[in-house]
mmCIF file of C-alpha atoms in Angstrom:
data_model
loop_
_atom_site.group_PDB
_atom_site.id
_atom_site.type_symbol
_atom_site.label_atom_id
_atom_site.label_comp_id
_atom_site.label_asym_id
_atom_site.label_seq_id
_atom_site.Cartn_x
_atom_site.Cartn_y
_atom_site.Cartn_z
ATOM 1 C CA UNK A 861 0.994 45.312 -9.885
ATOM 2 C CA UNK A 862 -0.877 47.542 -7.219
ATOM 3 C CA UNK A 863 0.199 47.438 -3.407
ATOM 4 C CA UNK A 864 -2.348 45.580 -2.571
ATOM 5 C CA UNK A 865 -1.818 42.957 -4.478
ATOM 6 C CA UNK A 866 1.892 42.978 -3.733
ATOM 7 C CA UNK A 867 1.013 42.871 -0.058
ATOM 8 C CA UNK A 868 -1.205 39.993 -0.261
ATOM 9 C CA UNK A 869 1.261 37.715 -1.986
ATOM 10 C CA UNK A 870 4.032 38.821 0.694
ATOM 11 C CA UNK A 871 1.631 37.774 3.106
ATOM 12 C CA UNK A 872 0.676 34.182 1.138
ATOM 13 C CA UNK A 873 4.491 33.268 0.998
ATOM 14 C CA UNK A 874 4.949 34.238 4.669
ATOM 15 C CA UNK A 875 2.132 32.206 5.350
ATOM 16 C CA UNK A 876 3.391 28.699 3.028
ATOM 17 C CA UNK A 877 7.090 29.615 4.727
ATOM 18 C CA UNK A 878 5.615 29.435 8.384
ATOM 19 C CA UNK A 879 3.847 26.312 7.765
ATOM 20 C CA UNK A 880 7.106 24.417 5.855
ATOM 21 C CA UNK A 881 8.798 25.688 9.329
ATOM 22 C CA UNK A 882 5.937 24.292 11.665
ATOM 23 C CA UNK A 883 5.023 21.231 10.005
ATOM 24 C CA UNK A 884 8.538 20.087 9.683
ATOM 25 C CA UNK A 885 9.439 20.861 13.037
ATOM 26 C CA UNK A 886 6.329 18.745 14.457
ATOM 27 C CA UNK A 887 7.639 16.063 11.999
ATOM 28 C CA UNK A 888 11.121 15.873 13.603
ATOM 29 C CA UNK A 889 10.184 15.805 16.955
ATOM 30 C CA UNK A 890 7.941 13.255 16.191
ATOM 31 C CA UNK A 891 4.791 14.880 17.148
ATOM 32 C CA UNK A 892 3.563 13.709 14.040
ATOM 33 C CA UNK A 893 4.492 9.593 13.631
ATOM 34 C CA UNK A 894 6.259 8.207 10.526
ATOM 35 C CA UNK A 895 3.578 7.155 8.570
ATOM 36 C CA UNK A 896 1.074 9.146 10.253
ATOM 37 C CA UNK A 897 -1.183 10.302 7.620
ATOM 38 C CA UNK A 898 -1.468 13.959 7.408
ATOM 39 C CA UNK A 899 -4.999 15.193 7.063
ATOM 40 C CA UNK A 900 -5.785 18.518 5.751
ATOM 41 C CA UNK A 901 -8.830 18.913 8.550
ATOM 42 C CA UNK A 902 -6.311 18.805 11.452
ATOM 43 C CA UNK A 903 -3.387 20.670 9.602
ATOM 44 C CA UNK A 904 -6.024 23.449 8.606
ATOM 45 C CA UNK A 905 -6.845 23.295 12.523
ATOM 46 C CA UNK A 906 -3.264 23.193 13.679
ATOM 47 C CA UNK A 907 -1.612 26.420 12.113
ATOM 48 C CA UNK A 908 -4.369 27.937 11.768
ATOM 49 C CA UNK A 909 -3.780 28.538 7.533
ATOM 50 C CA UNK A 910 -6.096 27.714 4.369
ATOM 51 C CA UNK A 911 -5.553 24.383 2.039
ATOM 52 C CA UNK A 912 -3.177 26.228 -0.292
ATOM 53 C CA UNK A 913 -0.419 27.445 2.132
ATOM 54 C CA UNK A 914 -0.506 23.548 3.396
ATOM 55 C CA UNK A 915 -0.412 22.075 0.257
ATOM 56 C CA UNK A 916 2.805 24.337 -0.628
ATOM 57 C CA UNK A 917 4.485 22.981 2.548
ATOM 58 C CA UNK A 918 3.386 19.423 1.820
ATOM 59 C CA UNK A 919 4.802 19.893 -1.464
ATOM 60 C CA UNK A 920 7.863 21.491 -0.307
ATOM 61 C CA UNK A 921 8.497 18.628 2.758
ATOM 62 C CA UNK A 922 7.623 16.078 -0.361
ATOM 63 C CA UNK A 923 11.070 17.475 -2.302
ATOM 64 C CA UNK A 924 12.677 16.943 1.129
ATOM 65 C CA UNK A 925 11.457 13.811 1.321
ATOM 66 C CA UNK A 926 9.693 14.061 4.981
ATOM 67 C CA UNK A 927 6.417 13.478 3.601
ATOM 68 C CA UNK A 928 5.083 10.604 0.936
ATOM 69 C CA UNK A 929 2.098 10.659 -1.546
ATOM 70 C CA UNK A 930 -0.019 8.033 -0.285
ATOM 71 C CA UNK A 931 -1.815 6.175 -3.438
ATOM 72 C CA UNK A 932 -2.790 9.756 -4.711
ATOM 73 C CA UNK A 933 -5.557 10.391 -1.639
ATOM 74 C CA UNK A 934 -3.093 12.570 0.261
ATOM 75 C CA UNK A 935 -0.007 12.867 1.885
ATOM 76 C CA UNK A 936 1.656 10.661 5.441
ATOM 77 C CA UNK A 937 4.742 11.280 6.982
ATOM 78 C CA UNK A 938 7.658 9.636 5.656
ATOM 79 C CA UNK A 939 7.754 6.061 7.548
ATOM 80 C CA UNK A 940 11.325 5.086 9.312
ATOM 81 C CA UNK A 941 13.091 1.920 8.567
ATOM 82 C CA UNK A 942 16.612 0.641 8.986
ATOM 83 C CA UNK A 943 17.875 0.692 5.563
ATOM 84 C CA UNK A 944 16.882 4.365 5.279
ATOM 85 C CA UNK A 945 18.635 5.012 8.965
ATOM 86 C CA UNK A 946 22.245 3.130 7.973
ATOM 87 C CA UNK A 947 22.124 5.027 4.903
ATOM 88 C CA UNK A 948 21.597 8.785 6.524
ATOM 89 C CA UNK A 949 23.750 8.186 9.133
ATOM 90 C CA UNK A 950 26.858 6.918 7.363
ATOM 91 C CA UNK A 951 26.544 9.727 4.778
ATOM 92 C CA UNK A 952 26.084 11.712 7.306
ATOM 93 C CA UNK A 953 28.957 10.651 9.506
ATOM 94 C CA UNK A 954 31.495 11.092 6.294
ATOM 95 C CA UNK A 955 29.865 14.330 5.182
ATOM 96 C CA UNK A 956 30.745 15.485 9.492
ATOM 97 C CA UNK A 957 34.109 14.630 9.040
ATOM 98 C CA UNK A 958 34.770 16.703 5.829
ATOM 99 C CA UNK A 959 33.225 19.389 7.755
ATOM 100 C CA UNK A 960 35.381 19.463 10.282
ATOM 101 C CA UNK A 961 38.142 18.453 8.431
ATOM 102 C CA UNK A 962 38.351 21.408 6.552
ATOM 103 C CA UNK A 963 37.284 23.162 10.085
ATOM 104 C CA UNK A 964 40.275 22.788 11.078
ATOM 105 C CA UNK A 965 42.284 23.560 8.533
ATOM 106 C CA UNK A 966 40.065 27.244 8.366
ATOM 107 C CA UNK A 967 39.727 27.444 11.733
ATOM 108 C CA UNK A 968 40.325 30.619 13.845
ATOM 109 C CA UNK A 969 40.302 31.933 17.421
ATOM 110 C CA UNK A 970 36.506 32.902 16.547
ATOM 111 C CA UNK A 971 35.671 29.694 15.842
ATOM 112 C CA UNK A 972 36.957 28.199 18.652
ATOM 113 C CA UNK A 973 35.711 30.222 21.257
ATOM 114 C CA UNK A 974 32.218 29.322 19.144
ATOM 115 C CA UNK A 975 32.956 25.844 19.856
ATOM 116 C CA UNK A 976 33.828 26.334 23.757
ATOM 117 C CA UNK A 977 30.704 28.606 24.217
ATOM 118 C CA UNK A 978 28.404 26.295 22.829
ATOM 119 C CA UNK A 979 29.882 23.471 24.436
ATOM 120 C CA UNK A 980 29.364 25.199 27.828
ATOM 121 C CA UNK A 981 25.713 25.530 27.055
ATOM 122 C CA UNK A 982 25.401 21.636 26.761
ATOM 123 C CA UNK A 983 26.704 20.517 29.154
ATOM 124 C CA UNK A 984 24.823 23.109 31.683
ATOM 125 C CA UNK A 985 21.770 21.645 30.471
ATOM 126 C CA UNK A 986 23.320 17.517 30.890
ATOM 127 C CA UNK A 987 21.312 17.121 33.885
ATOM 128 C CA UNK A 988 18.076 18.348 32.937
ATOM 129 C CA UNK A 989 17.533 16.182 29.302
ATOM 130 C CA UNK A 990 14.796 13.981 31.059
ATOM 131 C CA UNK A 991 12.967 16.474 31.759
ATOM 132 C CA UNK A 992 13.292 18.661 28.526
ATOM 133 C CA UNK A 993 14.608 16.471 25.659
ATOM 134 C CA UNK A 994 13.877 18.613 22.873
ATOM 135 C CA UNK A 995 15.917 21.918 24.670
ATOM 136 C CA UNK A 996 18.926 19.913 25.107
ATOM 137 C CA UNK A 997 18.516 18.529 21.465
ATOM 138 C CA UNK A 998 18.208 22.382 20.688
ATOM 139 C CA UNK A 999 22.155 22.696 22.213
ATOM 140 C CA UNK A 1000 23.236 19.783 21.211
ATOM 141 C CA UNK A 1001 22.729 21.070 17.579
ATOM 142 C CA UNK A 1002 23.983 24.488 18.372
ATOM 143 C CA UNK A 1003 26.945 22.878 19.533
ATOM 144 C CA UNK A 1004 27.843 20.428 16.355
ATOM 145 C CA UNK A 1005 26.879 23.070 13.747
ATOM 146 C CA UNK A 1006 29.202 25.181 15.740
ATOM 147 C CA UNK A 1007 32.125 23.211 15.188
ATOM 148 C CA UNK A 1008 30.739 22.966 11.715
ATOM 149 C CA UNK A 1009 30.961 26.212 10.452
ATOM 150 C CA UNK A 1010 34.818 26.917 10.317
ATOM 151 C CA UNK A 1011 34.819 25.077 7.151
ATOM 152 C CA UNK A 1012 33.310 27.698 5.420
ATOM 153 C CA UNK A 1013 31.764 26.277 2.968
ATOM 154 C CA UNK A 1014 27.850 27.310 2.654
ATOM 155 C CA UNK A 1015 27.115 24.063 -0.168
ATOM 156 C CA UNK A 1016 28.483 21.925 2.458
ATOM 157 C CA UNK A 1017 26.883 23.223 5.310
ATOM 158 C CA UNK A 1018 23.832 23.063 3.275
ATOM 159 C CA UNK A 1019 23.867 19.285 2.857
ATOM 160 C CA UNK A 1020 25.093 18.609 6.506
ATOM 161 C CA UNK A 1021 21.971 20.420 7.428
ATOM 162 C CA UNK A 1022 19.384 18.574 5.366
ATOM 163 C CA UNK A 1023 21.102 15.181 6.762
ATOM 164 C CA UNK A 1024 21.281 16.674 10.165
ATOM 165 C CA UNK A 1025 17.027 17.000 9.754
ATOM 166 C CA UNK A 1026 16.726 13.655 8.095
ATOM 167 C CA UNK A 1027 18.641 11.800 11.160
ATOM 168 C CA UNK A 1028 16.931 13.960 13.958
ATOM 169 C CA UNK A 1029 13.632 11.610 13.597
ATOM 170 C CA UNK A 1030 15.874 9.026 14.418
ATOM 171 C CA UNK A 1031 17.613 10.573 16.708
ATOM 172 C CA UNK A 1032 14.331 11.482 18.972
ATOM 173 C CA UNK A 1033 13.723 7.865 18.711
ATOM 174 C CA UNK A 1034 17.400 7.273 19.907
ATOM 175 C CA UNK A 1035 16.242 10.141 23.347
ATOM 176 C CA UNK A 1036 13.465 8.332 23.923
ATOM 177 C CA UNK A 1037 14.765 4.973 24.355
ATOM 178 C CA UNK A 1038 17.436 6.808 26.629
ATOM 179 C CA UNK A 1039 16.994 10.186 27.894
ATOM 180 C CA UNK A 1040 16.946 8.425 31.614
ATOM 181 C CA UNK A 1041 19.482 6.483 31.390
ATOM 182 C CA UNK A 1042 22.383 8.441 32.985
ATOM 183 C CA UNK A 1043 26.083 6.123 32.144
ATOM 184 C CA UNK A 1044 24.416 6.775 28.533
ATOM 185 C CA UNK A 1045 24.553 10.458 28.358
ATOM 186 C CA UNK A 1046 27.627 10.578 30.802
ATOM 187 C CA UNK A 1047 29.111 8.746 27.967
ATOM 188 C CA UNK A 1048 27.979 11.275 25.168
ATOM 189 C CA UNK A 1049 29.581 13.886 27.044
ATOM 190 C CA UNK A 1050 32.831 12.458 27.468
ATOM 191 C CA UNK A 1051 32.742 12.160 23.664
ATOM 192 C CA UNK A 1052 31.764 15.782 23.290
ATOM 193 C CA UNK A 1053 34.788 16.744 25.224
ATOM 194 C CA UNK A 1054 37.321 14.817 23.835
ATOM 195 C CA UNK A 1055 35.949 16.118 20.351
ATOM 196 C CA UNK A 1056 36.535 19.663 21.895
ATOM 197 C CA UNK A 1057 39.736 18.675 22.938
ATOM 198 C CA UNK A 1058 40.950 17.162 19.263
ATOM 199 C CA UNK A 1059 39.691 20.015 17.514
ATOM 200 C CA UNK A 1060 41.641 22.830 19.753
ATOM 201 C CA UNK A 1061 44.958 20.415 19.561
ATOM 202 C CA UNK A 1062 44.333 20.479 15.781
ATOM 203 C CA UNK A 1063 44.664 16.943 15.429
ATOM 204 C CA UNK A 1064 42.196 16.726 12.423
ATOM 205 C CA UNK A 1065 42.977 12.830 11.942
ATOM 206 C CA UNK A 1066 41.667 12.218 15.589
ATOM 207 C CA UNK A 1067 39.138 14.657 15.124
ATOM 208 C CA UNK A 1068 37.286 12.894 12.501
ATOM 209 C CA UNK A 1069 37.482 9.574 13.611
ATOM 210 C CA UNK A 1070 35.706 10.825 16.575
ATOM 211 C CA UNK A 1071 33.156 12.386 14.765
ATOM 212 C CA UNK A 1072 32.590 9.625 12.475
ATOM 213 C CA UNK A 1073 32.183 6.945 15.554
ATOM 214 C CA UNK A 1074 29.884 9.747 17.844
ATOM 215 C CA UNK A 1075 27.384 10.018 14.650
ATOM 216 C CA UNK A 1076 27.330 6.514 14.397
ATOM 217 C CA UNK A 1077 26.420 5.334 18.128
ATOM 218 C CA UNK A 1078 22.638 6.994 17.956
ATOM 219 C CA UNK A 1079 22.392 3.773 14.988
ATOM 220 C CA UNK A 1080 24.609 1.471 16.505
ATOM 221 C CA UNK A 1081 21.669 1.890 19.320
ATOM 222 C CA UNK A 1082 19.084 1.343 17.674
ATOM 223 C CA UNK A 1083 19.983 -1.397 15.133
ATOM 224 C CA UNK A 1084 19.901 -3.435 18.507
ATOM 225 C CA UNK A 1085 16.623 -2.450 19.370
ATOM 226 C CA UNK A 1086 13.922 -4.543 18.446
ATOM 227 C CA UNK A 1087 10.791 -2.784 17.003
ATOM 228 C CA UNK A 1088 12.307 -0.123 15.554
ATOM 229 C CA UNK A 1089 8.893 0.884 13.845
ATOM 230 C CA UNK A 1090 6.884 -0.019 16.980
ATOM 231 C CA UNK A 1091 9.334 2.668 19.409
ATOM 232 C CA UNK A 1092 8.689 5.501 16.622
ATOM 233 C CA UNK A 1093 4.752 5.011 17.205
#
């Protein structure tokens, strides 16, 4: 195979790599609505790419099921309901607490200093989520998969991460409804901290329960919220 040709196909699976990245990031922050359909004239427009690289990223966000086949003429996000949001956010809430069970356990004086520094950064930025929802969602991530990573497990971290994506549409729906709403995210911080606290005491029992019920509140949320469909458009 010439260089050429070599460099071309580098630069094709660059190109199908970028768009996976872009077009699932504009899915999870909602930019694009569940069960928006996803047509290839404003894709093409958006990132700036031919049909092929798009239709490798649709195919790609199709395996991680962000994106549905509609009826064979194309593809629409994947639509939200609350079966599909009970179900991500319990697994997700069990597969926390293993993570962070075995955190603990693995745990060293790297990994907590991770924690602390991350948890720093959040809370600096507390005061500003109204105005930039999507940074403070940025440190709120940093600050989970941070506590995360002391189990040391990559096949773990793996699957928290795909759940982490799958519950982040529903978790922008969860910052809309309340990114003003102050005794809400006052309340979310207290939970951060007594997380922190748990998981430098090494109390792994408490540790989990409070992960388990801090995953689960986003859902709690919204299962009272009437219209769940209607607040996601």
């Amino acid at each position: 195979m010439t260089k050429n040709r070599l460099a071309i196909d580098s630069r094709r699976d660059n190109s199908a790599l970028k768009v996976v990245g872009d077009l699932k990031q504009d899915i999870l922050t909602g930019y694009f609505k569940p069960g928006e359909k996803l047509k290839m004239a404003r894709l093409k427009e958006r990132y700036q790419v031919g049909v092929s690289p798009l239709r490798e990223a649709l195919s790609q966000l199709l395996i991680e099921q962000l994106v549905v086949v509609e009826n064979q003429r194309g593809f629409k996000v994947h639509p939200v309901s609350r079966e599909e949001m009970r179900d991500i956010y319990a697994t997700r809430a069990e597969i926390e607490a293993l993570c962070i069970g075995l955190a603990v356990e693995k745990g060293d004086d790297e990994w907590e200093a991770g924690i602390l520094a991350a948890a720093h950064t959040m809370h600096k930025f507390g005061d500003m989520v109204d105005k930039d929802p999507q940074e403070w969602e940025r440190r709120h991530q940093a600050f989970h998969t941070a506590i995360a990573r002391g189990c040391n497990s990559p096949t773990l971290l793996q699957v928290r991460r795909s759940l982490y994506e799958k519950a982040s549409r529903y978790r922008n729906l969860w910052l809309k409804k309340n990114m003003a709403n102050s005794d809400v995210f006052d309340a979310n911080q207290k939970e951060h901290q007594q997380l922190v606290d748990a998981l430098l005491d090494g109390d792994s029992d408490r540790a989990r329960e409070l992960i388990r019920q801090h995953l689960l509140s986003p859902s709690r949320a919204l299962e009272q919220t009437p219209g769940l469909e209607e607040l996601a458009g």
